Amino acid sequence: MVINPKYKLKEIIDVSSLKDIQDKFAKIIGLSTVTVNGDGTPVVTASYFTKWCSLIRSSAEGYRRCKHCDSVGGTMAMEAGKPIIYNCHTGLIDFAAPIIVNGNYLGSMLCGQVTSTNFKNKTLIDVKRLSRELSLSENDLFNALAEVPVVDYEKILVSADYLFLFSNFIAKMGIATITKSELLDETKEKMKLTELLKNMEIKALQAQINPHFLYNTLNTIARMALIEGAPDTENLIYAISDLLRYSLKNSNNMVTIDSEITNIKKYFYIQKTRFGDRFDYKIDIDPSILNFKIPVMTLQPLVENSIIHGLKNMTINGKVKIIGKNFNNSYLTLEVFDNGIGIDNDRLKTIFAVENSYENLTGLGIKNVDDRIKHFFGYSYGIELKSTKECGTTATIKVPCIKLNKREA
């Protein structure tokens, strides 16, 4: 049983509905009723409180004792898993029924504020002591006590059973609210993912611009470079063509890490041609992870962020490393490290909180990649960023060790 639950009673039960239920119950049985949370604090205004209890609670010390008494009574009912009957701190008879939602104790319904013909407990109430300890008028206490209902104990037993029915009804309302809330959250996540995929599709369409035309044009230029004796230009154009073909051909698919690494090597080749000696790169991948699957274009956005953003102020000695590790075939990590300018703490906090944050030139930002990983593998996986200003940034991708099947290839 969870004593400090995730939800509060007020969060899962409409307060006006709760008050209406409580009022109706109190009216049916003709006894004072209050609904409290786990620490004894009333959730809604009490129904048909006796003059005695209202007077006791008008004292700060009296209210503290009543609140503690209600908390203890509710806790005892929770531990018993059924309604209990007990004497409050002043000596009156109360009974409590727990409100338990999905194993979480949220509070209780309390009823009573009576004496019984079976116990004659009015004679046990020490008015003089209460007057002294609570700083209340002894005469007012005697007058209030005279108005406390005297109820047959059988009625108390039946009322306690009724109270349990009502507390269970409140619990079921809470379960329905939580279920509805969780379904709403799930729907929101699905809508968010749908919007993400829609945006990706739009970007892919924008990037395609008749891919066959682009492939043919690039290959024509490459052949011209070969004829003109420019092998470096030829290799560069073929690398660009392969990169474009890879991103568009696999836009909705999973790929092996081996394919992703092959693609990223071509990307490094293009960027090295562009930036020359400004940076070097190293790829160190555990061979055992090469056949495991990963969403297409997972590495390129992170590498591009390292080169374009991380190393933007460096003219020499820039470094980018990709390290792949296997953790007992349970999960694997791919670390993308750069020794660049780093990301300040304020910026680091917003990267996963803002849509399209820290986007690179491809339009696939870090958050986008993280969202896709979580979509395919669950919220235990994704990207973790660590960065130190002027020292560099490490983006760690975590995915499960799952091999690519033919349908996904």
mmCIF file of C-alpha atoms in Angstrom:
data_model
loop_
_atom_site.group_PDB
_atom_site.id
_atom_site.type_symbol
_atom_site.label_atom_id
_atom_site.label_comp_id
_atom_site.label_asym_id
_atom_site.label_seq_id
_atom_site.Cartn_x
_atom_site.Cartn_y
_atom_site.Cartn_z
ATOM 1 C CA MET A 1 0.000 0.000 0.000
ATOM 2 C CA VAL A 2 1.397 3.416 -0.999
ATOM 3 C CA ILE A 3 1.015 5.983 1.801
ATOM 4 C CA ASN A 4 2.391 8.956 -0.170
ATOM 5 C CA PRO A 5 0.554 8.474 -3.463
ATOM 6 C CA LYS A 6 1.275 9.950 -6.848
ATOM 7 C CA TYR A 7 -2.198 11.502 -6.974
ATOM 8 C CA LYS A 8 -4.064 13.665 -4.458
ATOM 9 C CA LEU A 9 -7.757 13.162 -3.764
ATOM 10 C CA LYS A 10 -8.579 16.657 -5.025
ATOM 11 C CA GLU A 11 -6.755 15.920 -8.285
ATOM 12 C CA ILE A 12 -8.812 12.876 -9.236
ATOM 13 C CA ILE A 13 -12.234 13.677 -7.761
ATOM 14 C CA ASP A 14 -14.244 16.746 -8.665
ATOM 15 C CA VAL A 15 -14.558 18.640 -5.375
ATOM 16 C CA SER A 16 -18.176 19.674 -5.945
ATOM 17 C CA SER A 17 -19.127 16.066 -6.744
ATOM 18 C CA LEU A 18 -17.317 14.851 -3.632
ATOM 19 C CA LYS A 19 -19.158 17.393 -1.473
ATOM 20 C CA ASP A 20 -22.468 16.339 -2.991
ATOM 21 C CA ILE A 21 -21.742 12.647 -2.254
ATOM 22 C CA GLN A 22 -20.722 13.477 1.299
ATOM 23 C CA ASP A 23 -23.800 15.659 1.941
ATOM 24 C CA LYS A 24 -26.161 12.990 0.618
ATOM 25 C CA PHE A 25 -24.545 10.284 2.749
ATOM 26 C CA ALA A 26 -24.731 12.440 5.880
ATOM 27 C CA LYS A 27 -28.376 13.235 5.171
ATOM 28 C CA ILE A 28 -29.295 9.562 4.609
ATOM 29 C CA ILE A 29 -27.841 8.327 7.907
ATOM 30 C CA GLY A 30 -28.321 11.562 9.867
ATOM 31 C CA LEU A 31 -24.747 11.697 11.156
ATOM 32 C CA SER A 32 -21.834 14.127 10.769
ATOM 33 C CA THR A 33 -19.482 13.254 7.906
ATOM 34 C CA VAL A 34 -16.170 14.574 6.614
ATOM 35 C CA THR A 35 -13.738 13.435 3.891
ATOM 36 C CA VAL A 36 -10.049 13.895 4.666
ATOM 37 C CA ASN A 37 -6.781 13.222 2.885
ATOM 38 C CA GLY A 38 -4.020 11.040 4.302
ATOM 39 C CA ASP A 39 -2.852 13.530 6.930
ATOM 40 C CA GLY A 40 -6.371 14.228 8.226
ATOM 41 C CA THR A 41 -6.907 17.560 6.457
ATOM 42 C CA PRO A 42 -10.494 17.952 5.248
ATOM 43 C CA VAL A 43 -10.781 17.809 1.455
ATOM 44 C CA VAL A 44 -14.202 19.482 1.418
ATOM 45 C CA THR A 45 -16.304 21.261 4.032
ATOM 46 C CA ALA A 46 -17.733 18.869 6.614
ATOM 47 C CA SER A 47 -21.416 17.914 6.446
ATOM 48 C CA TYR A 48 -23.722 18.320 9.489
ATOM 49 C CA PHE A 49 -20.970 18.771 12.026
ATOM 50 C CA THR A 50 -22.121 18.696 15.642
ATOM 51 C CA LYS A 51 -21.919 21.793 17.762
ATOM 52 C CA TRP A 52 -19.465 19.916 19.984
ATOM 53 C CA CYS A 53 -16.977 19.177 17.202
ATOM 54 C CA SER A 54 -17.281 22.664 15.723
ATOM 55 C CA LEU A 55 -16.483 24.110 19.139
ATOM 56 C CA ILE A 56 -13.528 21.773 19.691
ATOM 57 C CA ARG A 57 -12.092 22.662 16.274
ATOM 58 C CA SER A 58 -12.467 26.386 16.927
ATOM 59 C CA SER A 59 -9.441 26.013 19.205
ATOM 60 C CA ALA A 60 -6.079 25.791 17.419
ATOM 61 C CA GLU A 61 -4.991 22.953 19.694
ATOM 62 C CA GLY A 62 -8.376 21.286 19.322
ATOM 63 C CA TYR A 63 -8.158 21.442 15.519
ATOM 64 C CA ARG A 64 -4.646 19.964 15.642
ATOM 65 C CA ARG A 65 -5.851 17.077 17.793
ATOM 66 C CA CYS A 66 -8.910 16.472 15.601
ATOM 67 C CA LYS A 67 -6.789 16.470 12.453
ATOM 68 C CA HIS A 68 -4.334 14.006 14.019
ATOM 69 C CA CYS A 69 -7.185 11.836 15.261
ATOM 70 C CA ASP A 70 -8.770 11.761 11.782
ATOM 71 C CA SER A 71 -5.413 10.848 10.252
ATOM 72 C CA VAL A 72 -4.881 7.990 12.732
ATOM 73 C CA GLY A 73 -8.447 6.734 12.245
ATOM 74 C CA GLY A 74 -8.081 6.780 8.449
ATOM 75 C CA THR A 75 -4.701 5.017 8.639
ATOM 76 C CA MET A 76 -6.111 2.271 10.892
ATOM 77 C CA ALA A 77 -8.973 1.755 8.420
ATOM 78 C CA MET A 78 -6.479 1.625 5.556
ATOM 79 C CA GLU A 79 -4.387 -0.998 7.367
ATOM 80 C CA ALA A 80 -7.502 -3.021 8.170
ATOM 81 C CA GLY A 81 -8.852 -2.665 4.630
ATOM 82 C CA LYS A 82 -12.328 -2.062 6.002
ATOM 83 C CA PRO A 83 -14.259 0.443 8.139
ATOM 84 C CA ILE A 84 -13.270 0.718 11.809
ATOM 85 C CA ILE A 85 -15.050 2.177 14.815
ATOM 86 C CA TYR A 86 -13.052 4.056 17.446
ATOM 87 C CA ASN A 87 -13.204 6.832 20.025
ATOM 88 C CA CYS A 88 -11.926 10.257 19.053
ATOM 89 C CA HIS A 89 -9.564 12.211 21.301
ATOM 90 C CA THR A 90 -12.496 13.818 23.138
ATOM 91 C CA GLY A 91 -14.266 10.479 23.726
ATOM 92 C CA LEU A 92 -16.994 10.546 21.077
ATOM 93 C CA ILE A 93 -17.579 7.570 18.765
ATOM 94 C CA ASP A 94 -16.295 7.959 15.199
ATOM 95 C CA PHE A 95 -15.870 5.496 12.370
ATOM 96 C CA ALA A 96 -13.673 5.638 9.244
ATOM 97 C CA ALA A 97 -13.610 3.963 5.839
ATOM 98 C CA PRO A 98 -10.449 4.142 3.651
ATOM 99 C CA ILE A 99 -10.345 5.521 0.104
ATOM 100 C CA ILE A 100 -7.847 3.349 -1.796
ATOM 101 C CA VAL A 101 -7.180 3.886 -5.512
ATOM 102 C CA ASN A 102 -4.911 1.473 -7.426
ATOM 103 C CA GLY A 103 -3.152 0.495 -4.214
ATOM 104 C CA ASN A 104 -2.687 4.125 -3.174
ATOM 105 C CA TYR A 105 -4.180 5.315 0.115
ATOM 106 C CA LEU A 106 -5.596 8.767 -0.671
ATOM 107 C CA GLY A 107 -7.618 9.463 2.470
ATOM 108 C CA SER A 108 -10.799 8.392 4.181
ATOM 109 C CA MET A 109 -14.432 9.182 4.886
ATOM 110 C CA LEU A 110 -15.123 9.764 8.558
ATOM 111 C CA CYS A 111 -18.478 9.706 10.275
ATOM 112 C CA GLY A 112 -19.913 9.740 13.772
ATOM 113 C CA GLN A 113 -19.461 12.403 16.461
ATOM 114 C CA VAL A 114 -21.969 10.522 18.584
ATOM 115 C CA THR A 115 -22.307 8.630 21.826
ATOM 116 C CA SER A 116 -24.040 5.295 22.159
ATOM 117 C CA THR A 117 -26.658 3.888 24.490
ATOM 118 C CA ASN A 118 -24.520 0.750 24.660
ATOM 119 C CA PHE A 119 -21.452 2.548 26.001
ATOM 120 C CA LYS A 120 -22.790 5.691 27.699
ATOM 121 C CA ASN A 121 -19.466 7.313 26.893
ATOM 122 C CA LYS A 122 -20.716 10.819 27.689
ATOM 123 C CA THR A 123 -19.779 10.060 31.284
ATOM 124 C CA LEU A 124 -16.213 9.361 30.123
ATOM 125 C CA ILE A 125 -15.729 12.771 28.498
ATOM 126 C CA ASP A 126 -13.652 15.020 30.766
ATOM 127 C CA VAL A 127 -15.088 18.472 30.022
ATOM 128 C CA LYS A 128 -13.010 20.188 32.684
ATOM 129 C CA ARG A 129 -9.774 18.817 31.243
ATOM 130 C CA LEU A 130 -10.742 19.744 27.692
ATOM 131 C CA SER A 131 -11.721 23.252 28.794
ATOM 132 C CA ARG A 132 -8.349 23.696 30.436
ATOM 133 C CA GLU A 133 -6.228 22.183 27.653
ATOM 134 C CA LEU A 134 -8.073 23.773 24.726
ATOM 135 C CA SER A 135 -8.803 27.152 26.349
ATOM 136 C CA LEU A 136 -12.558 26.764 25.777
ATOM 137 C CA SER A 137 -15.438 27.757 28.002
ATOM 138 C CA GLU A 138 -16.477 24.917 30.278
ATOM 139 C CA ASN A 139 -20.091 26.065 30.113
ATOM 140 C CA ASP A 140 -20.031 26.141 26.285
ATOM 141 C CA LEU A 141 -18.586 22.623 26.236
ATOM 142 C CA PHE A 142 -21.280 21.273 28.564
ATOM 143 C CA ASN A 143 -24.027 22.876 26.446
ATOM 144 C CA ALA A 144 -22.528 21.462 23.210
ATOM 145 C CA LEU A 145 -22.124 18.008 24.742
ATOM 146 C CA ALA A 146 -25.788 17.967 25.703
ATOM 147 C CA GLU A 147 -26.683 18.200 21.995
ATOM 148 C CA VAL A 148 -24.450 15.294 20.881
ATOM 149 C CA PRO A 149 -26.678 12.536 19.418
ATOM 150 C CA VAL A 150 -27.049 9.288 21.325
ATOM 151 C CA VAL A 151 -27.231 6.458 18.763
ATOM 152 C CA ASP A 152 -27.892 2.753 19.111
ATOM 153 C CA TYR A 153 -24.704 0.803 18.411
ATOM 154 C CA GLU A 154 -26.424 -1.325 15.759
ATOM 155 C CA LYS A 155 -27.048 1.832 13.738
ATOM 156 C CA ILE A 156 -23.353 2.691 14.049
ATOM 157 C CA LEU A 157 -22.408 -0.734 12.644
ATOM 158 C CA VAL A 158 -24.825 -0.401 9.707
ATOM 159 C CA SER A 159 -23.700 3.194 9.053
ATOM 160 C CA ALA A 160 -20.050 2.065 8.990
ATOM 161 C CA ASP A 161 -20.895 -0.500 6.284
ATOM 162 C CA TYR A 162 -22.731 2.176 4.305
ATOM 163 C CA LEU A 163 -19.738 4.480 4.683
ATOM 164 C CA PHE A 164 -17.495 1.801 3.187
ATOM 165 C CA LEU A 165 -19.782 1.550 0.152
ATOM 166 C CA PHE A 166 -19.555 5.297 -0.409
ATOM 167 C CA SER A 167 -15.760 5.374 0.053
ATOM 168 C CA ASN A 168 -15.465 2.553 -2.519
ATOM 169 C CA PHE A 169 -17.656 4.543 -4.894
ATOM 170 C CA ILE A 170 -15.312 7.530 -4.501
ATOM 171 C CA ALA A 171 -12.336 5.236 -5.149
ATOM 172 C CA LYS A 172 -13.950 3.938 -8.353
ATOM 173 C CA MET A 173 -14.515 7.531 -9.492
ATOM 174 C CA GLY A 174 -10.822 8.148 -8.869
ATOM 175 C CA ILE A 175 -9.795 5.062 -10.861
ATOM 176 C CA ALA A 176 -11.981 6.210 -13.763
ATOM 177 C CA THR A 177 -10.390 9.681 -13.661
ATOM 178 C CA ILE A 178 -6.843 8.278 -13.573
ATOM 179 C CA THR A 179 -7.602 5.886 -16.433
ATOM 180 C CA LYS A 180 -9.061 8.733 -18.461
ATOM 181 C CA SER A 181 -6.042 10.928 -17.664
ATOM 182 C CA GLU A 182 -3.579 8.201 -18.673
ATOM 183 C CA LEU A 183 -5.472 7.585 -21.898
ATOM 184 C CA LEU A 184 -5.415 11.335 -22.565
ATOM 185 C CA ASP A 185 -1.662 11.459 -21.956
ATOM 186 C CA GLU A 186 -1.195 8.480 -24.275
ATOM 187 C CA THR A 187 -3.338 10.180 -26.917
ATOM 188 C CA LYS A 188 -1.302 13.371 -26.587
ATOM 189 C CA GLU A 189 1.911 11.397 -27.035
ATOM 190 C CA LYS A 190 0.488 9.714 -30.122
ATOM 191 C CA MET A 191 -0.624 13.082 -31.517
ATOM 192 C CA LYS A 192 2.819 14.472 -30.782
ATOM 193 C CA LEU A 193 4.461 11.562 -32.578
ATOM 194 C CA THR A 194 2.046 11.879 -35.496
ATOM 195 C CA GLU A 195 2.927 15.557 -35.793
ATOM 196 C CA LEU A 196 6.623 14.696 -35.581
ATOM 197 C CA LEU A 197 6.341 12.096 -38.326
ATOM 198 C CA LYS A 198 4.241 14.480 -40.409
ATOM 199 C CA ASN A 199 6.913 17.180 -40.109
ATOM 200 C CA MET A 200 9.598 14.668 -41.007
ATOM 201 C CA GLU A 201 7.593 13.572 -44.035
ATOM 202 C CA ILE A 202 7.178 17.184 -45.163
ATOM 203 C CA LYS A 203 10.899 17.803 -44.754
ATOM 204 C CA ALA A 204 11.667 14.616 -46.644
ATOM 205 C CA LEU A 205 9.351 15.656 -49.458
ATOM 206 C CA GLN A 206 10.934 19.100 -49.530
ATOM 207 C CA ALA A 207 14.360 17.486 -49.710
ATOM 208 C CA GLN A 208 13.482 15.036 -52.449
ATOM 209 C CA ILE A 209 12.816 17.472 -55.356
ATOM 210 C CA ASN A 210 12.620 14.587 -57.758
ATOM 211 C CA PRO A 211 15.448 12.421 -56.354
ATOM 212 C CA HIS A 212 16.035 10.630 -59.670
ATOM 213 C CA PHE A 213 16.787 13.997 -61.257
ATOM 214 C CA LEU A 214 19.259 14.793 -58.453
ATOM 215 C CA TYR A 215 20.932 11.375 -58.661
ATOM 216 C CA ASN A 216 21.268 11.570 -62.426
ATOM 217 C CA THR A 217 22.560 15.150 -62.280
ATOM 218 C CA LEU A 218 25.137 14.321 -59.601
ATOM 219 C CA ASN A 219 26.301 11.203 -61.457
ATOM 220 C CA THR A 220 26.585 13.212 -64.701
ATOM 221 C CA ILE A 221 28.745 15.805 -62.911
ATOM 222 C CA ALA A 222 30.863 13.011 -61.437
ATOM 223 C CA ARG A 223 31.484 11.501 -64.871
ATOM 224 C CA MET A 224 32.414 14.950 -66.211
ATOM 225 C CA ALA A 225 34.897 15.305 -63.355
ATOM 226 C CA LEU A 226 36.396 11.940 -64.292
ATOM 227 C CA ILE A 227 36.728 12.975 -67.946
ATOM 228 C CA GLU A 228 38.309 16.268 -66.861
ATOM 229 C CA GLY A 229 40.792 14.460 -64.632
ATOM 230 C CA ALA A 230 39.425 15.570 -61.275
ATOM 231 C CA PRO A 231 39.194 12.354 -59.190
ATOM 232 C CA ASP A 232 38.743 14.187 -55.875
ATOM 233 C CA THR A 233 35.736 16.041 -57.254
ATOM 234 C CA GLU A 234 34.385 12.794 -58.643
ATOM 235 C CA ASN A 235 34.666 11.045 -55.261
ATOM 236 C CA LEU A 236 33.068 13.975 -53.465
ATOM 237 C CA ILE A 237 30.057 14.050 -55.774
ATOM 238 C CA TYR A 238 29.551 10.281 -55.523
ATOM 239 C CA ALA A 239 29.689 10.587 -51.716
ATOM 240 C CA ILE A 240 27.021 13.313 -51.791
ATOM 241 C CA SER A 241 24.877 11.190 -54.109
ATOM 242 C CA ASP A 242 25.191 8.141 -51.840
ATOM 243 C CA LEU A 243 24.360 10.246 -48.791
ATOM 244 C CA LEU A 244 21.216 11.588 -50.430
ATOM 245 C CA ARG A 245 20.164 8.153 -51.633
ATOM 246 C CA TYR A 246 20.687 6.679 -48.132
ATOM 247 C CA SER A 247 18.564 9.305 -46.357
ATOM 248 C CA LEU A 248 15.686 9.143 -48.838
ATOM 249 C CA LYS A 249 15.657 5.406 -49.482
ATOM 250 C CA ASN A 250 15.509 4.583 -45.783
ATOM 251 C CA SER A 251 13.470 7.580 -44.592
ATOM 252 C CA ASN A 252 10.896 5.439 -42.743
ATOM 253 C CA ASN A 253 13.058 2.388 -41.982
ATOM 254 C CA MET A 254 15.391 0.947 -39.438
ATOM 255 C CA VAL A 255 18.947 0.234 -40.544
ATOM 256 C CA THR A 256 21.855 -1.702 -39.091
ATOM 257 C CA ILE A 257 24.508 0.159 -37.183
ATOM 258 C CA ASP A 258 26.920 -1.074 -39.833
ATOM 259 C CA SER A 259 24.915 0.795 -42.521
ATOM 260 C CA GLU A 260 24.707 3.887 -40.333
ATOM 261 C CA ILE A 261 28.483 3.856 -39.800
ATOM 262 C CA THR A 262 29.124 3.390 -43.536
ATOM 263 C CA ASN A 263 26.908 6.390 -44.212
ATOM 264 C CA ILE A 264 28.551 8.546 -41.551
ATOM 265 C CA LYS A 265 32.006 7.807 -43.030
ATOM 266 C CA LYS A 266 30.816 9.310 -46.310
ATOM 267 C CA TYR A 267 29.503 12.305 -44.400
ATOM 268 C CA PHE A 268 32.889 12.716 -42.689
ATOM 269 C CA TYR A 269 34.568 12.517 -46.104
ATOM 270 C CA ILE A 270 32.414 15.374 -47.391
ATOM 271 C CA GLN A 271 33.036 17.532 -44.315
ATOM 272 C CA LYS A 272 36.780 16.828 -44.332
ATOM 273 C CA THR A 273 36.853 17.944 -47.954
ATOM 274 C CA ARG A 274 35.056 21.106 -46.915
ATOM 275 C CA PHE A 275 36.999 21.958 -43.711
ATOM 276 C CA GLY A 276 40.368 20.334 -44.385
ATOM 277 C CA ASP A 277 42.624 20.201 -41.329
ATOM 278 C CA ARG A 278 40.197 21.973 -38.977
ATOM 279 C CA PHE A 279 39.245 18.604 -37.483
ATOM 280 C CA ASP A 280 40.004 14.895 -37.455
ATOM 281 C CA TYR A 281 37.652 12.072 -36.621
ATOM 282 C CA LYS A 282 37.894 8.598 -35.143
ATOM 283 C CA ILE A 283 35.348 5.761 -35.226
ATOM 284 C CA ASP A 284 35.731 2.950 -32.703
ATOM 285 C CA ILE A 285 32.810 0.507 -32.865
ATOM 286 C CA ASP A 286 32.548 -2.833 -31.061
ATOM 287 C CA PRO A 287 32.051 -5.317 -33.950
ATOM 288 C CA SER A 288 29.409 -7.191 -31.929
ATOM 289 C CA ILE A 289 26.906 -4.325 -32.323
ATOM 290 C CA LEU A 290 27.144 -3.849 -36.097
ATOM 291 C CA ASN A 291 24.095 -6.001 -36.905
ATOM 292 C CA PHE A 292 21.824 -4.398 -34.317
ATOM 293 C CA LYS A 293 19.194 -1.952 -35.526
ATOM 294 C CA ILE A 294 18.869 1.793 -35.126
ATOM 295 C CA PRO A 295 16.573 4.425 -36.679
ATOM 296 C CA VAL A 296 18.006 5.749 -39.934
ATOM 297 C CA MET A 297 19.878 9.068 -39.749
ATOM 298 C CA THR A 298 20.488 8.802 -36.005
ATOM 299 C CA LEU A 299 24.188 9.627 -36.132
ATOM 300 C CA GLN A 300 24.401 12.289 -38.830
ATOM 301 C CA PRO A 301 22.468 15.039 -36.989
ATOM 302 C CA LEU A 302 24.666 14.567 -33.901
ATOM 303 C CA VAL A 303 27.890 14.532 -35.906
ATOM 304 C CA GLU A 304 26.741 17.574 -37.869
ATOM 305 C CA ASN A 305 26.001 19.436 -34.633
ATOM 306 C CA SER A 306 29.513 18.587 -33.430
ATOM 307 C CA ILE A 307 31.173 19.884 -36.602
ATOM 308 C CA ILE A 308 28.963 22.878 -37.429
ATOM 309 C CA HIS A 309 28.225 24.087 -33.899
ATOM 310 C CA GLY A 310 30.786 22.480 -31.591
ATOM 311 C CA LEU A 311 33.894 23.110 -33.703
ATOM 312 C CA LYS A 312 32.764 26.342 -35.347
ATOM 313 C CA ASN A 313 35.426 28.477 -33.646
ATOM 314 C CA MET A 314 38.303 26.053 -34.200
ATOM 315 C CA THR A 315 40.745 26.322 -37.097
ATOM 316 C CA ILE A 316 42.944 23.385 -36.034
ATOM 317 C CA ASN A 317 42.951 20.419 -33.643
ATOM 318 C CA GLY A 318 39.210 19.792 -33.711
ATOM 319 C CA LYS A 319 38.245 16.238 -32.873
ATOM 320 C CA VAL A 320 35.099 14.173 -33.324
ATOM 321 C CA LYS A 321 34.897 10.624 -31.997
ATOM 322 C CA ILE A 322 32.216 7.962 -32.345
ATOM 323 C CA ILE A 323 32.496 5.090 -29.873
ATOM 324 C CA GLY A 324 30.134 2.102 -29.910
ATOM 325 C CA LYS A 325 29.878 -0.217 -26.887
ATOM 326 C CA ASN A 326 27.963 -3.401 -26.119
ATOM 327 C CA PHE A 327 26.576 -3.898 -22.599
ATOM 328 C CA ASN A 328 26.081 -7.673 -22.299
ATOM 329 C CA ASN A 329 23.814 -7.750 -25.359
ATOM 330 C CA SER A 330 21.203 -5.950 -23.223
ATOM 331 C CA TYR A 331 21.704 -2.492 -24.633
ATOM 332 C CA LEU A 332 24.326 -0.599 -26.580
ATOM 333 C CA THR A 333 25.563 2.961 -26.662
ATOM 334 C CA LEU A 334 26.949 5.164 -29.413
ATOM 335 C CA GLU A 335 28.865 8.157 -28.098
ATOM 336 C CA VAL A 336 29.468 11.189 -30.320
ATOM 337 C CA PHE A 337 32.132 13.384 -28.743
ATOM 338 C CA ASP A 338 33.635 16.679 -29.850
ATOM 339 C CA ASN A 339 36.225 18.873 -28.134
ATOM 340 C CA GLY A 340 34.543 22.100 -29.188
ATOM 341 C CA ILE A 341 32.969 25.103 -27.464
ATOM 342 C CA GLY A 342 30.418 23.079 -25.496
ATOM 343 C CA ILE A 343 26.878 24.062 -24.572
ATOM 344 C CA ASP A 344 26.091 26.327 -21.622
ATOM 345 C CA ASN A 345 23.851 24.930 -18.873
ATOM 346 C CA ASP A 346 20.848 27.112 -19.716
ATOM 347 C CA ARG A 347 20.914 25.979 -23.340
ATOM 348 C CA LEU A 348 21.490 22.362 -22.324
ATOM 349 C CA LYS A 349 18.298 22.393 -20.214
ATOM 350 C CA THR A 350 16.148 23.567 -23.124
ATOM 351 C CA ILE A 351 17.362 21.168 -25.815
ATOM 352 C CA PHE A 352 14.871 18.427 -24.965
ATOM 353 C CA ALA A 353 12.150 20.809 -23.809
ATOM 354 C CA VAL A 354 11.638 22.894 -26.956
ATOM 355 C CA GLU A 355 10.427 21.610 -30.297
ATOM 356 C CA ASN A 356 13.089 21.558 -33.035
ATOM 357 C CA SER A 357 15.698 22.733 -30.564
ATOM 358 C CA TYR A 358 19.364 23.080 -31.573
ATOM 359 C CA GLU A 359 18.627 22.092 -35.127
ATOM 360 C CA ASN A 360 21.380 21.366 -37.568
ATOM 361 C CA LEU A 361 21.435 21.953 -41.286
ATOM 362 C CA THR A 362 19.437 18.815 -42.090
ATOM 363 C CA GLY A 363 16.509 19.959 -40.002
ATOM 364 C CA LEU A 364 16.733 16.836 -37.836
ATOM 365 C CA GLY A 365 17.511 18.258 -34.394
ATOM 366 C CA ILE A 366 18.686 16.394 -31.303
ATOM 367 C CA LYS A 367 15.186 16.307 -29.822
ATOM 368 C CA ASN A 368 13.830 14.915 -33.083
ATOM 369 C CA VAL A 369 16.312 12.025 -32.982
ATOM 370 C CA ASP A 370 15.595 11.443 -29.272
ATOM 371 C CA ASP A 371 11.839 11.355 -29.960
ATOM 372 C CA ARG A 372 12.268 8.792 -32.745
ATOM 373 C CA ILE A 373 14.392 6.512 -30.546
ATOM 374 C CA LYS A 374 11.815 6.694 -27.739
ATOM 375 C CA HIS A 375 9.029 5.969 -30.206
ATOM 376 C CA PHE A 376 10.687 2.826 -31.534
ATOM 377 C CA PHE A 377 12.232 1.497 -28.309
ATOM 378 C CA GLY A 378 10.473 3.150 -25.334
ATOM 379 C CA TYR A 379 11.287 5.829 -22.802
ATOM 380 C CA SER A 380 14.193 3.901 -21.264
ATOM 381 C CA TYR A 381 16.190 4.749 -24.382
ATOM 382 C CA GLY A 382 17.214 7.939 -26.154
ATOM 383 C CA ILE A 383 19.951 10.563 -26.028
ATOM 384 C CA GLU A 384 21.814 11.920 -23.030
ATOM 385 C CA LEU A 385 23.848 15.119 -23.415
ATOM 386 C CA LYS A 386 26.808 16.112 -21.279
ATOM 387 C CA SER A 387 28.744 19.269 -22.021
ATOM 388 C CA THR A 388 31.349 21.563 -20.491
ATOM 389 C CA LYS A 389 31.930 25.043 -21.823
ATOM 390 C CA GLU A 390 35.136 25.297 -23.887
ATOM 391 C CA CYS A 391 35.837 21.585 -23.297
ATOM 392 C CA GLY A 392 33.368 19.805 -25.518
ATOM 393 C CA THR A 393 30.147 17.821 -25.698
ATOM 394 C CA THR A 394 29.267 14.131 -25.552
ATOM 395 C CA ALA A 395 25.962 12.880 -26.917
ATOM 396 C CA THR A 396 25.280 9.303 -25.787
ATOM 397 C CA ILE A 397 22.718 7.296 -27.737
ATOM 398 C CA LYS A 398 21.245 4.318 -25.878
ATOM 399 C CA VAL A 399 19.225 1.654 -27.726
ATOM 400 C CA PRO A 400 18.451 -2.017 -27.006
ATOM 401 C CA CYS A 401 20.390 -4.804 -28.686
ATOM 402 C CA ILE A 402 17.823 -5.916 -31.261
ATOM 403 C CA LYS A 403 18.735 -7.311 -34.652
ATOM 404 C CA LEU A 404 17.143 -5.986 -37.832
ATOM 405 C CA ASN A 405 14.499 -8.275 -39.362
ATOM 406 C CA LYS A 406 13.800 -8.651 -43.058
ATOM 407 C CA ARG A 407 10.574 -6.636 -42.931
ATOM 408 C CA GLU A 408 12.420 -3.606 -41.567
ATOM 409 C CA ALA A 409 15.349 -3.857 -43.956
#
